[in-house]
Amino acid sequence: MAIVQPKSQRWRIVAAHAFLLALCAAVVFPFLVVLSVSLRPGNFASGSLIPSSISLEHWRYVLGLPYVGVDGKETLPDLPVMRWLWNSIKVATASAAVTLLLSTTASFALARMRFRGKRHVLTGLMLMQMFPAVLALVAIYAIFDRIGSAFPLLGLNTHASLVLAYSGGIAMHVWTLKGYYETLPAEIEEAARVDGATPWQAFRRVLLPMALPILVVVFILAFIGAIIEYPVASVLLTQQDQLTLAVGSKLFVHEHNFHWGDFAAAAILSGLPITVVFLLAQRWMISGLAAGGVKG
Amino acid sequence: MSARPAWLRHALAAAAVAASLWVVMLVHATGQTLLALVLLVGCALAVWTYTSRRTHALRYLFPGVAAALVFVVFPMLYTVGIGFTNHSSTNLLDEARARQLLLDESVTVPGTQRPFVVLPAEGSRVRLQLPAHEARPALITPPFELPQPTAADPGAQGSSSAGAPVALQSEQAPSAAPIESSPWTMRQTVEHLPSLRQLTLTTPEGARLTLASLREFAQQQSLYAAQQDGSLVDRLTGTAYRIDRAEGFYASAEGDRLQPGFRVGVGLRHYEQVFSDGKFREPFLSVFVWTVAFSGLTVLGAAALGLLLASLLHWEALRFRGAYRMVLFLPYAVPGFISILVFKGLFNQNLGEVNLILHGLFGIKPAWFSDPALARLMLLIVNIWLGFPYMMVLCSGLIQSIPADLYEASAVVGAGPWTNFTRITLPLIAKPLTPLLISAFAFNFNNFVLVSLLTGGRPDLTDSTLPAGTTDLLVSYTWRIAFQDSGQQFGLAAAISTVIFLIVAAITLVQMKLTQKEAVR
């Protein structure tokens, strides 16, 4: 804008920068502390932000290697962090695959087919998002307790139960996929239909290859969603070896068992990749964001 | 699909039907009637969907919608159902199972204990000898194989004798072979305890003896005798326990209850407790008020900060806007459970960095986790920290859609930034922002993860019978009733969950009304 700016403008810019810098400091401060704590020796030592001496004991702890503690003795880690990370990855991969399978097909029907009750299905999916699983924890626990007495492999304290419990949460992904399918031209599929393809072939051979980018994004979002899920996992899993990272991490910062340094290392190890992947995937979900999806 | 011959499709369908019926039968056999019913209906619908010619769209919808119905909608309905029962750690089982467990309880008949020794015989066979004891003659078994120990079943001790009983005979009987070996040591006996526990011996008089202790076999009898009218009588004391289907217990006239109890419907009792019983109502009200205040203040705080930042970052005179935007987005990208736990460490009273700074600057060390007001303040600070980037992104998008010529026009008349904000930005984004704020309110209303990981609801209210904290939200309060205190009061927790469902449904209704109005405009 080619307008003569008043003199107060410069002061306003300085004030805005000061405010933004202060806020950025408040945002970055926790992460810097965590990085510093993870490299500081001992779980209780509190010192300057730039550690005076660097120790890798917390990183060794997190990786499950024997480490030399504050008392000078070589000890083995008591919390199986790598095991938890592996559990989380296992559950999240299975759950993302199931979610993708269920939501790609459902959203195909919702985007491309005409049938009675379509609007109701869409509204129902929207409404489901308003009632998070945390409200039905008692029932989820009771249901898997019952399932477990018939099929022990799907009961409490199994990862399969967690994958099953997550498989219902497809509402947001169905909306994302449906939105993307609708941006793809339907004419190609129609041409395939004219050439004698069944609806399944049109879906499998024509639409899916075109939708590959969004399938990857939905997979990643479902994967992250399962990794960071806490309430259901905390109810279904109780044995220490079975926990996912989100449930297990809590054990580090217990009042009587304050593993501050070990937690810091574990947080960076698991949080950094998730954050990076999320930052890469999130530009795809801004539209989903505005539709009312809120991340936990 | 059409490439497959018809007979193959029919065969596959038949196989699927047979397999699902078999699974349903298996589940039914374990006593899970409800689960079997759900499975049966699900399988029937699946078979119909994939065999009928009239279900083109349903074929694609079925798996996803079925999963959503079974694992999202059904748990909600089931929660409502549990809210009308006394389901809890003392009333976990159904009536038949509880009765069976009580009838399985056995006691040693007084005065029938007899010491025993195990004598090795040829091969892996053994003989059991009961030496003469208190005027009863010595008895011995012929050589036999000890039964294989089966998997431990904690539910059925004492009465789990498997296999045919072994007959004891008098040592003087002509058929009894002479003893040729020395008995097992205690250690050997202990090693074979699981096998011995499954053994039943019959005396020549016809009494059945089972293992009663490390050294003794004895006659067992069930503790309770079932009467004609369904009540149970304790054989040792003679007390009669009548079935009380209103409370879900076998209870004596004096009010003594037998454990375990069983699940029964209790109608609206939990709702009466929550809404009219003083000792439940007060903590519930306190938690409810804090839940509303917490979600309201969070949304207001985060939205105000987010809106301010979004407006600042749209100010073209400002440099480095991209860098600011990226850094300020970070709290949203980092997994919530990690940042919340990081804050739990930072706010630690003695070791946390927040108090280190406050101590250095002002010489104070606030007790963030034990003072109710400070704990609430901490929750709000952390939640606004977590929530403002989302609001910033939303407001940014909305501000971008405001036509730029409005601002140019205001610049022409010489309006300042404050006028721009209050006269152009705010009125134009208020309408589309409101439904989003409402859903953020609903989300924070149920922000279980934050409370559970940061404070766990503590510090607790001191004057309540059930554990209720000053920072508890309704959801975490429910969770504590169901999973934390020793009672595991699933029924009460489910009733409170039902109340939360209703509140969330009301919020949703308001939001949908607003969105519809928005769509009409």
PDB file of N, CA and C in Angstrom, chain B residues 38-71:
ATOM      1  N   VAL B  38     -24.676 -60.073  19.132  1.00  0.00           N
ATOM      2  CA  VAL B  38     -24.115 -59.000  18.303  1.00  0.00           C
ATOM      3  C   VAL B  38     -23.391 -59.597  17.105  1.00  0.00           C
ATOM      4  N   LEU B  39     -22.592 -60.638  17.361  1.00  0.00           N
ATOM      5  CA  LEU B  39     -21.858 -61.299  16.281  1.00  0.00           C
ATOM      6  C   LEU B  39     -22.813 -61.880  15.248  1.00  0.00           C
ATOM      7  N   LEU B  40     -23.866 -62.543  15.749  1.00  0.00           N
ATOM      8  CA  LEU B  40     -24.826 -63.200  14.850  1.00  0.00           C
ATOM      9  C   LEU B  40     -25.459 -62.168  13.920  1.00  0.00           C
ATOM     10  N   VAL B  41     -25.919 -61.053  14.526  1.00  0.00           N
ATOM     11  CA  VAL B  41     -26.554 -60.016  13.714  1.00  0.00           C
ATOM     12  C   VAL B  41     -25.558 -59.455  12.711  1.00  0.00           C
ATOM     13  N   GLY B  42     -24.325 -59.198  13.185  1.00  0.00           N
ATOM     14  CA  GLY B  42     -23.297 -58.661  12.294  1.00  0.00           C
ATOM     15  C   GLY B  42     -23.028 -59.588  11.124  1.00  0.00           C
ATOM     16  N   CYS B  43     -22.857 -60.874  11.419  1.00  0.00           N
ATOM     17  CA  CYS B  43     -22.548 -61.840  10.360  1.00  0.00           C
ATOM     18  C   CYS B  43     -23.712 -61.952   9.380  1.00  0.00           C
ATOM     19  N   ALA B  44     -24.938 -61.973   9.922  1.00  0.00           N
ATOM     20  CA  ALA B  44     -26.101 -62.100   9.049  1.00  0.00           C
ATOM     21  C   ALA B  44     -26.155 -60.908   8.090  1.00  0.00           C
ATOM     22  N   LEU B  45     -25.924 -59.698   8.633  1.00  0.00           N
ATOM     23  CA  LEU B  45     -25.943 -58.503   7.784  1.00  0.00           C
ATOM     24  C   LEU B  45     -24.844 -58.572   6.738  1.00  0.00           C
ATOM     25  N   ALA B  46     -23.657 -59.042   7.152  1.00  0.00           N
ATOM     26  CA  ALA B  46     -22.537 -59.113   6.219  1.00  0.00           C
ATOM     27  C   ALA B  46     -22.868 -60.063   5.081  1.00  0.00           C
ATOM     28  N   VAL B  47     -23.404 -61.243   5.420  1.00  0.00           N
ATOM     29  CA  VAL B  47     -23.723 -62.238   4.385  1.00  0.00           C
ATOM     30  C   VAL B  47     -24.767 -61.683   3.431  1.00  0.00           C
ATOM     31  N   TRP B  48     -25.806 -61.025   4.001  1.00  0.00           N
ATOM     32  CA  TRP B  48     -26.842 -60.454   3.155  1.00  0.00           C
ATOM     33  C   TRP B  48     -26.244 -59.396   2.223  1.00  0.00           C
ATOM     34  N   THR B  49     -25.376 -58.514   2.811  1.00  0.00           N
ATOM     35  CA  THR B  49     -24.811 -57.425   2.021  1.00  0.00           C
ATOM     36  C   THR B  49     -24.048 -57.952   0.813  1.00  0.00           C
ATOM     37  N   TYR B  50     -23.262 -59.011   1.035  1.00  0.00           N
ATOM     38  CA  TYR B  50     -22.372 -59.437  -0.040  1.00  0.00           C
ATOM     39  C   TYR B  50     -22.971 -60.534  -0.914  1.00  0.00           C
ATOM     40  N   THR B  51     -24.245 -60.945  -0.659  1.00  0.00           N
ATOM     41  CA  THR B  51     -24.856 -61.911  -1.566  1.00  0.00           C
ATOM     42  C   THR B  51     -26.030 -61.306  -2.316  1.00  0.00           C
ATOM     43  N   SER B  52     -26.716 -60.333  -1.671  1.00  0.00           N
ATOM     44  CA  SER B  52     -27.881 -59.749  -2.333  1.00  0.00           C
ATOM     45  C   SER B  52     -27.441 -58.911  -3.532  1.00  0.00           C
ATOM     46  N   ARG B  53     -28.292 -58.831  -4.530  1.00  0.00           N
ATOM     47  CA  ARG B  53     -27.956 -58.030  -5.707  1.00  0.00           C
ATOM     48  C   ARG B  53     -28.409 -56.590  -5.547  1.00  0.00           C
ATOM     49  N   ARG B  54     -29.144 -56.294  -4.460  1.00  0.00           N
ATOM     50  CA  ARG B  54     -29.733 -54.950  -4.337  1.00  0.00           C
ATOM     51  C   ARG B  54     -28.890 -54.026  -3.470  1.00  0.00           C
ATOM     52  N   THR B  55     -27.702 -54.430  -3.060  1.00  0.00           N
ATOM     53  CA  THR B  55     -26.953 -53.663  -2.062  1.00  0.00           C
ATOM     54  C   THR B  55     -25.674 -53.065  -2.640  1.00  0.00           C
ATOM     55  N   HIS B  56     -25.769 -52.303  -3.749  1.00  0.00           N
ATOM     56  CA  HIS B  56     -24.531 -51.857  -4.370  1.00  0.00           C
ATOM     57  C   HIS B  56     -23.694 -50.941  -3.477  1.00  0.00           C
ATOM     58  N   ALA B  57     -24.306 -49.906  -2.862  1.00  0.00           N
ATOM     59  CA  ALA B  57     -23.506 -48.966  -2.072  1.00  0.00           C
ATOM     60  C   ALA B  57     -23.145 -49.548  -0.718  1.00  0.00           C
ATOM     61  N   LEU B  58     -24.050 -50.350  -0.177  1.00  0.00           N
ATOM     62  CA  LEU B  58     -23.827 -50.890   1.156  1.00  0.00           C
ATOM     63  C   LEU B  58     -22.575 -51.766   1.197  1.00  0.00           C
ATOM     64  N   ARG B  59     -22.245 -52.396   0.047  1.00  0.00           N
ATOM     65  CA  ARG B  59     -21.058 -53.250   0.021  1.00  0.00           C
ATOM     66  C   ARG B  59     -19.806 -52.478   0.389  1.00  0.00           C
ATOM     67  N   TYR B  60     -19.766 -51.209  -0.004  1.00  0.00           N
ATOM     68  CA  TYR B  60     -18.591 -50.403   0.291  1.00  0.00           C
ATOM     69  C   TYR B  60     -18.693 -49.765   1.667  1.00  0.00           C
ATOM     70  N   LEU B  61     -19.920 -49.481   2.062  1.00  0.00           N
ATOM     71  CA  LEU B  61     -20.114 -48.794   3.346  1.00  0.00           C
ATOM     72  C   LEU B  61     -20.016 -49.756   4.515  1.00  0.00           C
ATOM     73  N   PHE B  62     -20.428 -51.017   4.276  1.00  0.00           N
ATOM     74  CA  PHE B  62     -20.651 -51.931   5.395  1.00  0.00           C
ATOM     75  C   PHE B  62     -19.480 -52.038   6.378  1.00  0.00           C
ATOM     76  N   PRO B  63     -18.247 -52.339   5.912  1.00  0.00           N
ATOM     77  CA  PRO B  63     -17.185 -52.566   6.916  1.00  0.00           C
ATOM     78  C   PRO B  63     -16.965 -51.350   7.812  1.00  0.00           C
ATOM     79  N   GLY B  64     -16.878 -50.163   7.186  1.00  0.00           N
ATOM     80  CA  GLY B  64     -16.614 -48.965   7.965  1.00  0.00           C
ATOM     81  C   GLY B  64     -17.751 -48.622   8.906  1.00  0.00           C
ATOM     82  N   VAL B  65     -18.965 -48.660   8.359  1.00  0.00           N
ATOM     83  CA  VAL B  65     -20.114 -48.296   9.187  1.00  0.00           C
ATOM     84  C   VAL B  65     -20.299 -49.325  10.302  1.00  0.00           C
ATOM     85  N   ALA B  66     -20.076 -50.611   9.980  1.00  0.00           N
ATOM     86  CA  ALA B  66     -20.212 -51.636  11.018  1.00  0.00           C
ATOM     87  C   ALA B  66     -19.198 -51.402  12.131  1.00  0.00           C
ATOM     88  N   ALA B  67     -17.953 -51.091  11.761  1.00  0.00           N
ATOM     89  CA  ALA B  67     -16.934 -50.842  12.790  1.00  0.00           C
ATOM     90  C   ALA B  67     -17.328 -49.646  13.641  1.00  0.00           C
ATOM     91  N   ALA B  68     -17.815 -48.587  12.981  1.00  0.00           N
ATOM     92  CA  ALA B  68     -18.208 -47.401  13.740  1.00  0.00           C
ATOM     93  C   ALA B  68     -19.382 -47.714  14.669  1.00  0.00           C
ATOM     94  N   LEU B  69     -20.332 -48.518  14.165  1.00  0.00           N
ATOM     95  CA  LEU B  69     -21.495 -48.843  15.001  1.00  0.00           C
ATOM     96  C   LEU B  69     -21.070 -49.702  16.189  1.00  0.00           C
ATOM     97  N   VAL B  70     -20.215 -50.707  15.934  1.00  0.00           N
ATOM     98  CA  VAL B  70     -19.856 -51.641  17.008  1.00  0.00           C
ATOM     99  C   VAL B  70     -18.934 -50.990  18.032  1.00  0.00           C
ATOM    100  N   PHE B  71     -17.969 -50.180  17.570  1.00  0.00           N
ATOM    101  CA  PHE B  71     -16.969 -49.694  18.516  1.00  0.00           C
ATOM    102  C   PHE B  71     -17.156 -48.241  18.925  1.00  0.00           C
TER     103      PHE B  71
END
